[in-house]
Short mmCIF file of C-alpha atoms in Angstrom, two decimals:
data_model
loop_
_atom_site.label_atom_id
_atom_site.label_comp_id
_atom_site.label_asym_id
_atom_site.label_seq_id
_atom_site.Cartn_x
_atom_site.Cartn_y
_atom_site.Cartn_z
CA MET A 1 211.26 -32.06 108.90
CA VAL A 2 212.61 -35.50 108.06
CA ILE A 3 210.87 -36.84 111.15
CA PHE A 4 207.57 -35.39 109.92
CA HIS A 5 207.89 -37.16 106.56
CA ARG A 6 208.84 -40.45 108.24
CA TRP A 7 205.87 -40.08 110.61
CA LYS A 8 203.58 -39.41 107.64
CA GLN A 9 204.89 -42.57 105.94
CA ARG A 10 204.27 -44.57 109.13
CA ASN A 11 200.72 -43.25 109.51
CA ASN A 12 199.90 -44.09 105.89
CA LEU A 13 201.09 -47.64 106.44
CA ILE A 14 199.08 -48.05 109.65
CA HIS A 15 195.84 -46.30 108.74
CA ILE A 16 195.54 -46.38 104.94
CA HIS A 17 197.70 -49.46 104.27
CA THR A 18 199.57 -47.73 101.47
CA SER A 19 203.20 -46.86 101.17
CA ILE A 20 204.49 -43.55 99.89
CA PRO A 21 207.25 -44.14 97.30
CA ALA A 22 210.73 -43.10 98.41
CA ALA A 23 211.01 -40.63 95.52
CA THR A 24 207.87 -38.86 96.76
CA VAL A 25 209.22 -38.64 100.31
CA PHE A 26 212.55 -37.25 99.08
CA TYR A 27 210.76 -34.78 96.81
CA GLY A 28 208.68 -33.56 99.75
CA ILE A 29 211.78 -33.07 101.89
CA ASP A 30 213.55 -31.29 99.02
CA ARG A 31 210.59 -28.94 98.43
CA GLU A 32 210.31 -28.16 102.12
CA LEU A 33 214.02 -27.34 102.40
CA ILE A 34 213.84 -25.07 99.35
CA ASN A 35 210.85 -23.27 100.88
CA ILE A 36 212.67 -22.81 104.21
CA ILE A 37 215.80 -21.50 102.48
CA SER A 38 213.73 -19.17 100.29
CA ALA A 39 211.95 -17.73 103.31
CA ARG A 40 215.27 -17.00 105.03
CA ARG A 41 217.36 -16.03 101.99
CA LEU A 42 217.80 -12.40 103.08
CA LYS A 43 219.39 -13.34 106.41
CA LYS A 44 223.17 -13.43 106.27
CA PRO A 45 223.76 -17.11 107.22
CA PHE A 46 221.30 -18.22 104.53
CA ASN A 47 222.20 -15.96 101.60
CA ALA A 48 224.39 -18.54 99.80
CA LEU A 49 222.58 -21.63 101.03
CA MET A 50 220.11 -21.87 98.12
CA ALA A 51 222.89 -21.85 95.52
CA MET A 52 224.79 -24.49 97.48
CA TRP A 53 221.67 -26.66 97.89
CA LEU A 54 220.77 -26.47 94.21
CA HIS A 55 224.37 -27.10 93.13
CA ARG A 56 224.87 -30.16 95.35
CA PHE A 57 221.42 -31.63 94.92
CA SER A 58 220.64 -30.66 91.35
CA CYS A 59 219.00 -34.04 90.66
CA ARG A 60 215.30 -33.22 90.84
CA PHE A 61 212.70 -35.96 91.09
#
């Protein structure tokens, strides 16, 4: 997932000549992690992960 966002940043620099702000990249990673955790929240290893993620990384962009 992080590799995808880094690759997207690289492609934007090469092809479009624009840089994605770091806050936007981090927001995309954060949203993707929340979506993954939400999709798996009913499975035992993931049932407390959303609360932990939101508690530790409560600073939203």
